[in-house]
CSV table of C-alpha atoms and ligand atoms in Angstrom, one decimal:
chain,number,residue,atom,x,y,z
A,1,MET,CA,105.8,105.2,121.4
A,2,SER,CA,102.1,104.8,121.3
A,3,VAL,CA,99.7,105.5,118.4
A,4,THR,CA,101.3,107.9,116.0
A,5,GLN,CA,99.3,110.0,113.6
A,6,ALA,CA,101.4,110.8,110.6
A,7,THR,CA,100.3,114.5,110.6
A,8,ALA,CA,103.5,115.7,109.0
A,9,GLN,CA,102.4,114.0,105.7
A,10,SER,CA,99.2,116.2,105.4
A,11,ALA,CA,101.2,119.4,106.2
A,12,ALA,CA,103.6,118.8,103.3
A,13,THR,CA,102.8,120.0,99.8
A,14,PRO,CA,100.8,117.1,98.3
A,15,ALA,CA,102.6,115.5,95.4
A,16,ALA,CA,100.6,114.4,92.4
A,17,ASP,CA,99.0,111.0,93.0
A,18,PHE,CA,100.7,108.7,90.5
A,19,LEU,CA,98.3,105.9,91.2
A,20,PRO,CA,94.9,107.3,91.7
A,21,LEU,CA,92.7,104.4,92.9
A,22,GLN,CA,88.9,104.6,92.7
A,23,GLY,CA,88.4,102.0,95.4
A,24,THR,CA,88.2,98.2,95.7
A,25,ASP,CA,86.8,96.7,92.5
A,26,TYR,CA,86.5,93.1,93.8
A,27,VAL,CA,88.1,90.6,96.1
A,28,GLU,CA,88.8,87.2,94.5
A,29,PHE,CA,89.2,84.1,96.6
A,30,TYR,CA,90.9,80.8,95.5
A,31,VAL,CA,88.9,78.0,97.1
A,32,GLY,CA,88.5,74.3,97.0
A,33,ASN,CA,84.8,74.4,95.9
A,34,ALA,CA,83.7,77.6,94.4
A,35,LYS,CA,80.1,76.5,93.8
A,36,GLN,CA,79.6,75.9,97.5
A,37,ALA,CA,81.7,78.9,98.7
A,38,ALA,CA,79.5,81.2,96.6
A,39,HIS,CA,76.5,79.6,98.2
A,40,TYR,CA,77.9,80.3,101.7
A,41,TYR,CA,78.6,84.0,101.0
A,42,MET,CA,75.1,84.3,99.5
A,43,SER,CA,73.2,82.4,102.1
A,44,ALA,CA,75.2,83.6,105.1
A,45,PHE,CA,76.2,87.1,104.2
A,46,GLY,CA,73.4,88.1,101.8
A,47,PHE,CA,75.4,88.4,98.5
A,48,GLN,CA,73.5,88.0,95.2
A,49,ALA,CA,74.4,86.1,92.1
A,50,LEU,CA,76.0,88.3,89.5
A,51,ALA,CA,78.2,86.4,86.9
A,52,TYR,CA,79.7,83.1,86.1
A,53,ALA,CA,82.8,82.0,84.1
A,54,GLY,CA,83.7,78.4,83.5
A,55,PRO,CA,83.7,75.6,80.9
A,56,GLU,CA,80.3,76.7,79.6
A,57,THR,CA,81.6,80.2,78.8
A,58,GLY,CA,84.9,79.0,77.2
A,59,ILE,CA,87.1,79.0,80.3
A,60,LYS,CA,88.2,75.4,80.3
A,61,ASP,CA,90.4,75.2,83.4
A,62,ARG,CA,88.4,76.8,86.2
A,63,ALA,CA,85.1,78.0,87.5
A,64,SER,CA,84.5,81.5,88.9
A,65,TYR,CA,81.3,82.8,90.5
A,66,ALA,CA,81.0,86.6,91.0
A,67,ILE,CA,78.6,87.7,93.7
A,68,ARG,CA,77.6,91.2,94.8
A,69,GLN,CA,76.0,93.2,97.6
A,70,ASN,CA,75.9,97.0,97.2
A,71,LYS,CA,79.5,98.0,96.3
A,72,LEU,CA,81.0,94.7,97.5
A,73,THR,CA,81.9,92.2,94.8
A,74,PHE,CA,83.5,88.8,95.6
A,75,VAL,CA,84.7,86.3,93.1
A,76,LEU,CA,85.1,82.6,94.1
A,77,THR,CA,87.4,80.7,91.9
A,78,THR,CA,88.3,77.0,91.8
A,79,PRO,CA,90.4,74.8,89.5
A,80,ILE,CA,88.5,71.9,87.9
A,81,ARG,CA,91.6,69.7,87.4
A,82,SER,CA,94.4,68.8,89.8
A,83,ASN,CA,97.3,69.9,87.5
A,84,HIS,CA,96.8,73.6,87.8
A,85,PRO,CA,98.5,76.5,89.6
A,86,ILE,CA,95.2,77.4,91.4
A,87,ALA,CA,95.1,73.8,92.7
A,88,ASP,CA,98.6,74.2,94.0
A,89,HIS,CA,97.6,77.5,95.6
A,90,VAL,CA,94.6,75.9,97.3
A,91,HIS,CA,96.7,72.9,98.4
A,92,ARG,CA,99.3,75.2,100.0
A,93,HIS,CA,97.1,77.9,101.5
A,94,GLY,CA,93.6,76.5,101.8
A,95,ASP,CA,90.8,78.9,100.9
A,96,GLY,CA,92.0,82.5,100.9
A,97,VAL,CA,92.2,85.8,99.2
A,98,LYS,CA,94.3,85.8,95.9
A,99,MET,CA,93.4,89.1,94.3
A,100,LEU,CA,92.7,92.5,95.8
A,101,ALA,CA,91.5,94.1,92.6
A,102,LEU,CA,91.6,97.9,92.5
A,103,ARG,CA,89.5,100.1,90.2
A,104,VAL,CA,91.5,102.5,88.1
A,105,ASP,CA,90.9,104.9,85.2
A,106,ASP,CA,93.9,103.6,83.3
A,107,ALA,CA,95.2,100.1,83.9
A,108,ARG,CA,98.1,100.5,81.5
A,109,ASP,CA,99.4,103.5,83.4
A,110,ALA,CA,98.8,101.9,86.8
A,111,TRP,CA,101.0,98.9,85.7
A,112,GLN,CA,103.6,101.2,84.2
A,113,GLN,CA,103.8,103.5,87.2
A,114,THR,CA,104.1,100.6,89.7
A,115,THR,CA,106.4,98.3,87.8
A,116,SER,CA,108.7,101.2,86.9
A,117,ARG,CA,109.0,101.8,90.7
A,118,GLY,CA,110.0,98.2,91.4
A,119,ALA,CA,106.7,96.2,91.5
A,120,GLN,CA,107.0,92.6,90.2
A,121,SER,CA,104.5,92.2,87.3
A,122,TYR,CA,101.8,89.6,87.7
A,123,GLN,CA,100.1,90.5,84.4
A,124,GLU,CA,101.0,92.9,81.7
A,125,PRO,CA,98.0,95.1,80.6
A,126,GLN,CA,95.6,92.9,78.8
A,127,VAL,CA,92.5,94.1,76.9
A,128,LEU,CA,89.5,91.9,77.4
A,129,THR,CA,86.6,92.3,75.0
A,130,ASP,CA,83.2,91.0,74.3
A,131,ALA,CA,80.0,92.4,72.8
A,132,GLU,CA,79.6,94.7,75.8
A,133,GLY,CA,82.8,96.5,75.3
A,134,GLU,CA,86.3,96.3,76.6
A,135,ALA,CA,88.1,96.2,80.0
A,136,VAL,CA,91.8,96.5,80.6
A,137,VAL,CA,93.3,94.4,83.4
A,138,SER,CA,96.9,94.4,84.7
A,139,GLY,CA,98.4,93.3,87.9
A,140,ILE,CA,101.4,93.3,90.3
A,141,HIS,CA,102.5,91.0,93.1
A,142,THR,CA,102.3,92.0,96.8
A,143,TYR,CA,103.0,90.1,100.0
A,144,GLY,CA,103.0,86.3,99.9
A,145,GLU,CA,101.2,85.0,96.8
A,146,THR,CA,98.7,87.9,96.9
A,147,VAL,CA,98.1,90.0,93.8
A,148,HIS,CA,96.8,93.6,93.2
A,149,LEU,CA,94.9,93.7,89.9
A,150,PHE,CA,94.2,97.0,88.3
A,151,ILE,CA,90.8,97.0,86.6
A,152,GLU,CA,89.8,99.6,84.0
A,153,ARG,CA,86.2,99.2,83.1
A,154,LYS,CA,85.1,102.6,81.9
A,155,ASN,CA,84.5,101.2,78.4
A,156,TYR,CA,82.7,98.1,79.6
A,157,LYS,CA,79.0,97.8,80.0
A,158,GLY,CA,78.7,94.1,80.7
A,159,VAL,CA,77.5,92.5,84.0
A,160,PHE,CA,81.1,91.9,85.3
A,161,LEU,CA,84.0,91.3,83.0
A,162,PRO,CA,84.5,89.8,79.5
A,163,GLY,CA,84.5,86.0,79.9
A,164,PHE,CA,81.7,86.0,82.4
A,165,ARG,CA,78.1,85.6,81.6
A,166,LYS,CA,75.2,86.9,83.7
A,167,TRP,CA,74.3,84.4,86.5
A,168,GLU,CA,71.0,84.5,88.3
A,169,ASN,CA,68.7,82.1,90.0
A,170,PRO,CA,65.1,83.3,90.4
A,171,TRP,CA,64.5,80.7,93.1
A,172,PHE,CA,67.4,81.9,95.3
A,173,LYS,CA,67.7,85.5,96.2
A,174,PRO,CA,68.8,85.6,99.9
A,175,GLU,CA,67.9,88.7,101.8
A,176,GLU,CA,70.7,91.2,101.9
A,177,SER,CA,72.4,91.9,105.2
A,178,GLY,CA,73.2,95.5,104.8
A,179,LEU,CA,76.9,95.1,103.9
A,180,GLN,CA,78.0,98.1,101.7
A,181,TYR,CA,81.7,98.2,100.7
A,182,VAL,CA,85.2,97.2,101.6
A,183,ASP,CA,86.4,99.4,104.4
A,184,HIS,CA,90.0,98.0,104.6
A,185,CYS,CA,91.9,94.7,103.9
A,186,VAL,CA,94.6,93.6,106.4
A,187,GLY,CA,97.7,91.6,105.4
A,188,ASN,CA,99.8,89.4,107.7
A,189,VAL,CA,103.5,89.4,106.9
A,190,GLY,CA,106.4,87.6,108.4
A,191,TRP,CA,109.0,88.6,111.1
A,192,ASN,CA,110.8,91.9,110.2
A,193,GLN,CA,108.7,92.2,107.0
A,194,MET,CA,106.2,95.0,108.1
A,195,ASN,CA,108.6,97.8,107.3
A,196,PRO,CA,109.7,96.5,103.9
A,197,TRP,CA,106.0,96.2,102.9
A,198,VAL,CA,105.3,99.7,104.2
A,199,LYS,CA,108.1,100.9,102.0
A,200,PHE,CA,106.6,98.9,99.0
A,201,TYR,CA,103.2,100.6,99.5
A,202,GLU,CA,104.9,104.0,99.9
A,203,GLU,CA,107.3,103.8,97.0
A,204,VAL,CA,105.6,101.6,94.5
A,205,MET,CA,102.0,102.5,95.1
A,206,GLY,CA,102.2,106.1,96.5
A,207,PHE,CA,100.5,105.1,99.8
A,208,LYS,CA,101.0,106.9,103.1
A,209,ASN,CA,101.5,105.4,106.6
A,210,ILE,CA,98.6,107.0,108.5
A,211,LEU,CA,98.7,105.1,111.7
A,212,SER,CA,101.2,102.8,113.5
A,213,PHE,CA,100.7,100.5,116.5
A,214,ASP,CA,103.6,98.9,118.2
A,215,ASP,CA,103.7,95.8,120.4
A,216,LYS,CA,102.8,97.8,123.5
A,217,ASP,CA,99.6,98.9,121.9
A,218,ILE,CA,98.7,95.4,120.7
A,219,SER,CA,99.6,93.0,123.4
A,220,THR,CA,97.9,90.9,126.0
A,221,GLU,CA,99.5,89.0,128.8
A,222,TYR,CA,100.6,86.3,126.3
A,223,SER,CA,101.0,87.5,122.7
A,224,ALA,CA,101.7,90.6,120.6
A,225,LEU,CA,101.7,92.0,117.2
A,226,MET,CA,102.6,95.3,115.4
A,227,SER,CA,100.6,97.0,112.7
A,228,LYS,CA,100.9,99.9,110.3
A,229,VAL,CA,98.0,101.3,108.3
A,230,MET,CA,98.8,102.2,104.7
A,231,SER,CA,96.3,104.5,102.8
A,232,SER,CA,96.1,105.4,99.1
A,233,GLY,CA,96.7,109.0,98.3
A,234,ASN,CA,92.9,109.8,98.2
A,235,GLY,CA,92.1,107.5,101.2
A,236,TYR,CA,89.8,105.2,99.2
A,237,VAL,CA,91.9,102.1,99.8
A,238,LYS,CA,93.4,101.2,103.2
A,239,PHE,CA,95.8,98.3,103.8
A,240,PRO,CA,96.9,97.7,107.4
A,241,ILE,CA,99.9,95.4,107.6
A,242,ASN,CA,100.5,93.2,110.7
A,243,GLU,CA,103.7,91.6,111.8
A,244,PRO,CA,104.0,89.2,114.8
A,245,ALA,CA,105.9,90.4,117.9
A,246,GLU,CA,107.6,88.5,120.7
A,247,GLY,CA,105.3,87.5,123.6
A,248,LYS,CA,105.2,84.7,126.2
A,249,LYS,CA,103.1,82.7,123.7
A,250,LYS,CA,102.5,82.4,120.0
A,251,SER,CA,101.1,85.5,118.3
A,252,GLN,CA,97.8,85.2,116.3
A,253,VAL,CA,99.8,86.4,113.3
A,254,GLU,CA,102.3,83.5,113.7
A,255,GLU,CA,99.4,81.1,113.9
A,256,TYR,CA,98.0,82.6,110.6
A,257,LEU,CA,101.5,82.3,108.9
A,258,ASP,CA,101.8,78.7,110.0
A,259,PHE,CA,98.4,77.6,108.7
A,260,TYR,CA,98.3,79.8,105.6
A,261,ASP,CA,101.9,78.6,104.9
A,262,GLY,CA,103.0,82.1,104.2
A,263,GLU,CA,102.0,85.7,104.1
A,264,GLY,CA,98.4,86.7,103.1
A,265,VAL,CA,95.2,88.5,103.7
A,266,GLN,CA,94.1,88.2,107.4
A,267,HIS,CA,90.8,90.0,107.2
A,268,VAL,CA,88.5,92.0,105.0
A,269,ALA,CA,86.5,94.7,106.8
A,270,MET,CA,83.0,95.3,105.3
A,271,ALA,CA,81.1,98.4,106.2
A,272,THR,CA,77.4,98.6,107.2
A,273,LYS,CA,75.1,101.6,107.9
A,274,ASP,CA,73.4,99.6,110.7
A,275,ILE,CA,75.6,97.2,112.5
A,276,VAL,CA,72.9,95.9,114.9
A,277,ALA,CA,70.7,94.9,112.0
A,278,THR,CA,73.6,93.5,110.0
A,279,VAL,CA,75.1,91.4,112.8
A,280,ARG,CA,71.6,90.2,113.8
A,281,SER,CA,71.0,89.1,110.2
A,282,LEU,CA,74.5,87.4,109.9
A,283,ARG,CA,74.2,85.6,113.2
A,284,SER,CA,70.8,84.3,112.4
A,285,ARG,CA,72.2,82.8,109.2
A,286,GLY,CA,75.1,81.0,110.9
A,287,VAL,CA,78.0,83.4,110.8
A,288,GLU,CA,80.1,82.9,113.9
A,289,PHE,CA,81.7,85.8,115.7
A,290,LEU,CA,84.4,86.2,118.3
A,291,GLN,CA,82.9,86.7,121.8
A,292,VAL,CA,84.2,89.2,124.3
A,293,PRO,CA,83.2,88.8,128.0
A,294,LYS,CA,79.9,90.5,129.0
A,295,SER,CA,81.9,92.6,131.5
A,296,TYR,CA,83.2,94.5,128.4
A,297,TYR,CA,79.8,96.4,128.5
A,298,ASP,CA,79.9,97.2,132.3
A,299,ASP,CA,81.9,100.4,131.9
A,300,LEU,CA,81.5,100.9,128.1
A,301,LEU,CA,79.9,104.4,128.3
A,302,GLU,CA,82.6,105.6,130.7
A,303,ARG,CA,85.2,104.5,128.1
A,304,VAL,CA,83.6,105.8,124.9
A,305,GLY,CA,81.2,108.5,126.1
A,306,ALA,CA,77.6,108.9,124.8
A,307,ILE,CA,76.6,106.9,121.7
A,308,ASP,CA,73.4,106.8,119.6
A,309,GLU,CA,72.8,103.1,120.1
A,310,ASP,CA,71.2,101.3,123.0
A,311,ILE,CA,73.7,99.2,125.0
A,312,ALA,CA,71.4,96.1,125.2
A,313,PRO,CA,71.5,95.0,121.6
A,314,LEU,CA,75.2,95.7,121.4
A,315,LYS,CA,75.7,93.5,124.4
A,316,GLU,CA,73.3,90.8,123.1
A,317,LEU,CA,75.1,90.7,119.7
A,318,GLY,CA,78.7,91.2,121.1
A,319,ILE,CA,79.3,94.4,119.1
A,320,LEU,CA,82.3,96.5,120.2
A,321,VAL,CA,82.7,100.3,120.3
A,322,ASP,CA,85.7,102.6,120.2
A,323,ARG,CA,86.1,106.3,120.0
A,324,ASP,CA,88.9,108.5,118.5
A,325,GLU,CA,89.2,112.3,118.1
A,326,GLU,CA,86.8,112.4,115.1
A,327,GLY,CA,84.0,110.2,116.4
A,328,TYR,CA,83.3,106.6,117.2
A,329,LEU,CA,83.0,103.2,115.5
A,330,LEU,CA,81.2,99.9,116.1
A,331,GLN,CA,82.9,96.7,115.0
A,332,LEU,CA,82.9,92.9,115.3
A,333,PHE,CA,85.0,90.1,114.0
A,334,THR,CA,83.9,86.7,112.7
A,335,LYS,CA,85.7,83.5,113.5
A,336,PRO,CA,87.8,82.2,110.6
A,337,VAL,CA,85.5,81.3,107.7
A,338,GLN,CA,87.3,78.1,106.8
A,339,ASP,CA,88.8,75.3,108.9
A,340,ARG,CA,92.3,76.6,108.8
A,341,PRO,CA,92.6,79.5,111.3
A,342,THR,CA,93.4,82.0,108.6
A,343,LEU,CA,91.0,84.5,106.8
A,344,PHE,CA,88.2,86.1,108.8
A,345,PHE,CA,85.9,89.2,108.3
A,346,GLU,CA,85.3,92.4,110.2
A,347,ILE,CA,81.9,94.1,110.2
A,348,ILE,CA,82.3,97.9,110.9
A,349,GLN,CA,80.1,100.9,111.2
A,350,ARG,CA,81.9,104.3,111.3
A,351,LYS,CA,80.3,107.2,113.0
A,352,GLY,CA,83.0,109.8,112.4
A,353,ALA,CA,85.9,107.7,113.5
A,354,GLN,CA,88.5,107.0,110.9
A,355,SER,CA,90.7,104.7,113.1
A,356,PHE,CA,90.6,101.0,113.6
A,357,GLY,CA,89.4,100.3,117.2
A,358,LYS,CA,92.6,100.5,119.2
A,359,GLY,CA,90.5,100.5,122.4
A,360,ASN,CA,89.1,97.1,121.5
A,361,PHE,CA,92.4,95.4,120.7
A,362,LYS,CA,93.0,93.9,124.2
A,363,ALA,CA,89.5,92.5,124.6
A,364,LEU,CA,89.6,91.2,121.0
A,365,PHE,CA,93.0,89.6,121.2
A,366,GLU,CA,92.2,87.9,124.5
A,367,ALA,CA,89.1,86.5,122.7
A,368,ILE,CA,91.4,85.3,119.8
A,369,GLU,CA,93.8,83.7,122.3
A,370,ARG,CA,91.0,81.7,123.8
A,371,GLU,CA,90.2,80.4,120.3
A,372,GLN,CA,93.9,79.8,119.6
A,373,ALA,CA,94.2,77.9,122.9
A,374,SER,CA,91.1,75.8,122.0
A,375,ARG,CA,92.9,74.8,118.8
A,376,GLY,CA,96.1,74.0,120.7
A,377,ASN,CA,98.0,76.8,119.0
A,378,LEU,CA,98.7,79.3,121.8
B,1,FE2,FE1,90.3,95.7,110.7
């Protein structure tokens, strides 16, 4: 089997979407030092200060910084005392994604629909209020210690959520890098766990499996993985799920599972309308990317056909290109953004293509293996 498009799904009579998602509301990271992590995403990626919650706003046990660029919102949260579940989370996993928060019209119904189908509750629907209105937040557990929050904010006018106050610094407004929105978020799960989580997203959240890659699609001489892409009913939210596969050496997914000490978010893909400008901006501010060999560009046009971009800047910046039936895409992956070889980011520009860059897997995974080998983990 090679790539399989689940075309039968679209031919069937569409069932009512019991969990209509409006997209990713925000991504929350639990980190060791939220003040400095927020500064990194602002200075390196071009996010802007948005909101703050902490002891000064009545939240006594943690500090959270919300930052934003276009439709991307990140929250960086840290505990301020050692005896705290977030401190345990950071101790075990290092810095990583805790919440993939999803925007819904009705957070009570989202919680009811998912928990009645077997989801484990993280938080019962809770009404948060302040002078700017009310928001409703509920949540369920997914793989590892990761959580999906459901955020209903149609009756809220404040800057982020109740409990937060506006945060701004007129002296520090780093130039934006052109990042627009979350394209997809990938989870790494353990051996034999991909299909149970596919079933979870299908049965509990009403997602569909739109693409599958087996270990023959995603393998190099040394290592392999498998992946299935899950999409919400309306296609606004996409969660690929990776599982390690047997190879001569250790899969990159195994390395992640070892160092994250469990399942979790492997990468968040952020979309741009101009990947050359965005990657140039990110590189100039210190963001480090995986490097494929320059020979990748020698026969690029033979592989992907005509593209709008000049090859020279793509080659200079290390940007990869892939084509599918609908168009092409440009993409690039950062190195891990913390010292553990766990979470990284993808920068992606879609020009018609709705796939995930299968044609680049081999070159990319060989680049990842070189990094793994340099860490002594291959
Ligand atoms: Fe990706």
